Each structure stands twice: as structure tokens, then as C-alpha cells.
Amino acid sequence: GVEQDMAKAIQFWGKAAMRGHVEGRHNLGIIEGEKGNWDRAARHLLISAKVGYKASVERIKQMYMGGLTTKGQYTEALKGYQDAAEEMK
């Protein structure tokens, strides 16, 4: 069923994230946020934001605006994203 498929998806995203797959890392952050694990969500999203994944920066911004992350976490994500974007130029 759907629950089993989601469990499998999370398992694959985890494996992908450990191998450096940015979208997999982002997805893990989203899932942790949906579970209410805001600290874990922020950690995953920070990693993907720092390598230039814009959706992660946007999600951390939403979490910050909702009081779910700190200003420091949002600032770190934004700076990391900007640094990565600069390197890609």
C-alpha cells in the first residue's frame, strides 16, 4: 500500500542522500518536517541548500517564518546557497 511505498521511498532517499544526491537529501528534510522533526528537517535542508538547491532554501525560509527554525539556520542556508550559486557561475 501507500504506507509501504512511502517507507521504501524514504529508504531510497536516505541511500541516495548518503551518496550525495541533493534532491534525496531535500526530500528527507521535507519528510522529517512533515513528521514534526524540525531539527532533523533543518539539518537535511541545510545540507542541500549549501550545494545550491533552491527549494531547500525556500523551505527553510518558510520554516523560519513559521517559527520552526532559527534565524541563524536560515542565514546559514541562504549564505550557503549564495556561495554555491557563485561557484557555479
PDB file of C-alpha atoms in Angstrom:
ATOM      1  CA  GLY A   1       0.000   0.000   0.000  1.00  0.00           C
ATOM      2  CA  VAL A   2       0.856   3.663   0.153  1.00  0.00           C
ATOM      3  CA  GLU A   3       2.496   3.462   3.599  1.00  0.00           C
ATOM      4  CA  GLN A   4       4.834   0.700   2.439  1.00  0.00           C
ATOM      5  CA  ASP A   5       5.689   2.635  -0.714  1.00  0.00           C
ATOM      6  CA  MET A   6       6.459   5.764   1.329  1.00  0.00           C
ATOM      7  CA  ALA A   7       8.670   3.743   3.663  1.00  0.00           C
ATOM      8  CA  LYS A   8      10.524   2.404   0.627  1.00  0.00           C
ATOM      9  CA  ALA A   9      10.816   5.893  -0.852  1.00  0.00           C
ATOM     10  CA  ILE A  10      12.290   7.227   2.393  1.00  0.00           C
ATOM     11  CA  GLN A  11      14.751   4.337   2.457  1.00  0.00           C
ATOM     12  CA  PHE A  12      15.872   5.064  -1.120  1.00  0.00           C
ATOM     13  CA  TRP A  13      16.098   8.824  -0.494  1.00  0.00           C
ATOM     14  CA  GLY A  14      18.293   8.070   2.506  1.00  0.00           C
ATOM     15  CA  LYS A  15      20.612   5.887   0.442  1.00  0.00           C
ATOM     16  CA  ALA A  16      20.711   8.492  -2.321  1.00  0.00           C
ATOM     17  CA  ALA A  17      21.411  11.293   0.164  1.00  0.00           C
ATOM     18  CA  MET A  18      24.323   9.366   1.659  1.00  0.00           C
ATOM     19  CA  ARG A  19      25.769   9.147  -1.864  1.00  0.00           C
ATOM     20  CA  GLY A  20      25.428  12.890  -2.375  1.00  0.00           C
ATOM     21  CA  HIS A  21      22.074  13.076  -4.172  1.00  0.00           C
ATOM     22  CA  VAL A  22      20.832  16.583  -3.397  1.00  0.00           C
ATOM     23  CA  GLU A  23      17.140  16.051  -4.166  1.00  0.00           C
ATOM     24  CA  GLY A  24      17.123  12.922  -1.999  1.00  0.00           C
ATOM     25  CA  ARG A  25      18.537  14.964   0.875  1.00  0.00           C
ATOM     26  CA  HIS A  26      15.910  17.674   0.300  1.00  0.00           C
ATOM     27  CA  ASN A  27      13.129  15.067   0.283  1.00  0.00           C
ATOM     28  CA  LEU A  28      14.338  13.652   3.595  1.00  0.00           C
ATOM     29  CA  GLY A  29      14.146  17.166   5.043  1.00  0.00           C
ATOM     30  CA  ILE A  30      10.571  17.543   3.825  1.00  0.00           C
ATOM     31  CA  ILE A  31       9.549  14.176   5.290  1.00  0.00           C
ATOM     32  CA  GLU A  32      11.165  14.981   8.658  1.00  0.00           C
ATOM     33  CA  GLY A  33       9.310  18.303   8.688  1.00  0.00           C
ATOM     34  CA  GLU A  34       6.014  16.559   7.970  1.00  0.00           C
ATOM     35  CA  LYS A  35       6.708  14.320  10.983  1.00  0.00           C
ATOM     36  CA  GLY A  36       7.360  17.403  13.129  1.00  0.00           C
ATOM     37  CA  ASN A  37      11.084  16.663  13.469  1.00  0.00           C
ATOM     38  CA  TRP A  38      12.066  20.272  12.734  1.00  0.00           C
ATOM     39  CA  ASP A  39      15.678  19.946  13.857  1.00  0.00           C
ATOM     40  CA  ARG A  40      16.306  16.954  11.618  1.00  0.00           C
ATOM     41  CA  ALA A  41      14.416  18.618   8.764  1.00  0.00           C
ATOM     42  CA  ALA A  42      16.576  21.726   9.059  1.00  0.00           C
ATOM     43  CA  ARG A  43      19.782  19.662   9.074  1.00  0.00           C
ATOM     44  CA  HIS A  44      18.848  17.841   5.854  1.00  0.00           C
ATOM     45  CA  LEU A  45      17.664  21.030   4.178  1.00  0.00           C
ATOM     46  CA  LEU A  46      20.802  22.928   5.194  1.00  0.00           C
ATOM     47  CA  ILE A  47      22.971  20.318   3.509  1.00  0.00           C
ATOM     48  CA  SER A  48      21.072  20.522   0.232  1.00  0.00           C
ATOM     49  CA  ALA A  49      20.808  24.328   0.380  1.00  0.00           C
ATOM     50  CA  LYS A  50      24.578  24.629   0.783  1.00  0.00           C
ATOM     51  CA  VAL A  51      25.150  22.846  -2.516  1.00  0.00           C
ATOM     52  CA  GLY A  52      22.795  25.132  -4.395  1.00  0.00           C
ATOM     53  CA  TYR A  53      19.347  23.517  -4.112  1.00  0.00           C
ATOM     54  CA  LYS A  54      16.991  26.492  -4.136  1.00  0.00           C
ATOM     55  CA  ALA A  55      13.890  24.583  -2.978  1.00  0.00           C
ATOM     56  CA  SER A  56      15.696  23.788   0.279  1.00  0.00           C
ATOM     57  CA  VAL A  57      16.445  27.455   0.931  1.00  0.00           C
ATOM     58  CA  GLU A  58      12.809  28.302   0.263  1.00  0.00           C
ATOM     59  CA  ARG A  59      11.609  25.577   2.640  1.00  0.00           C
ATOM     60  CA  ILE A  60      13.951  26.742   5.421  1.00  0.00           C
ATOM     61  CA  LYS A  61      12.670  30.283   4.852  1.00  0.00           C
ATOM     62  CA  GLN A  62       9.085  29.044   5.254  1.00  0.00           C
ATOM     63  CA  MET A  63      10.068  27.178   8.411  1.00  0.00           C
ATOM     64  CA  TYR A  64      11.787  30.298   9.787  1.00  0.00           C
ATOM     65  CA  MET A  65       8.764  32.468   9.002  1.00  0.00           C
ATOM     66  CA  GLY A  66       6.632  29.913  10.858  1.00  0.00           C
ATOM     67  CA  GLY A  67       8.936  29.935  13.887  1.00  0.00           C
ATOM     68  CA  LEU A  68      10.191  26.388  13.267  1.00  0.00           C
ATOM     69  CA  THR A  69      13.870  27.196  12.666  1.00  0.00           C
ATOM     70  CA  THR A  70      16.212  29.853  13.939  1.00  0.00           C
ATOM     71  CA  LYS A  71      17.361  32.985  12.159  1.00  0.00           C
ATOM     72  CA  GLY A  72      20.860  31.504  12.274  1.00  0.00           C
ATOM     73  CA  GLN A  73      19.734  28.387  10.406  1.00  0.00           C
ATOM     74  CA  TYR A  74      18.000  30.474   7.764  1.00  0.00           C
ATOM     75  CA  THR A  75      21.026  32.770   7.417  1.00  0.00           C
ATOM     76  CA  GLU A  76      23.359  29.758   7.135  1.00  0.00           C
ATOM     77  CA  ALA A  77      21.164  28.203   4.420  1.00  0.00           C
ATOM     78  CA  LEU A  78      20.909  31.441   2.461  1.00  0.00           C
ATOM     79  CA  LYS A  79      24.649  32.130   2.642  1.00  0.00           C
ATOM     80  CA  GLY A  80      25.492  28.554   1.699  1.00  0.00           C
ATOM     81  CA  TYR A  81      23.119  28.686  -1.243  1.00  0.00           C
ATOM     82  CA  GLN A  82      24.541  32.026  -2.415  1.00  0.00           C
ATOM     83  CA  ASP A  83      28.108  30.715  -2.119  1.00  0.00           C
ATOM     84  CA  ALA A  84      27.201  27.627  -4.151  1.00  0.00           C
ATOM     85  CA  ALA A  85      25.447  29.730  -6.789  1.00  0.00           C
ATOM     86  CA  GLU A  86      28.501  31.992  -7.021  1.00  0.00           C
ATOM     87  CA  GLU A  87      30.788  28.980  -7.524  1.00  0.00           C
ATOM     88  CA  MET A  88      28.595  27.750 -10.385  1.00  0.00           C
ATOM     89  CA  LYS A  89      29.000  30.994 -12.357  1.00  0.00           C
TER      90      LYS A  89
END
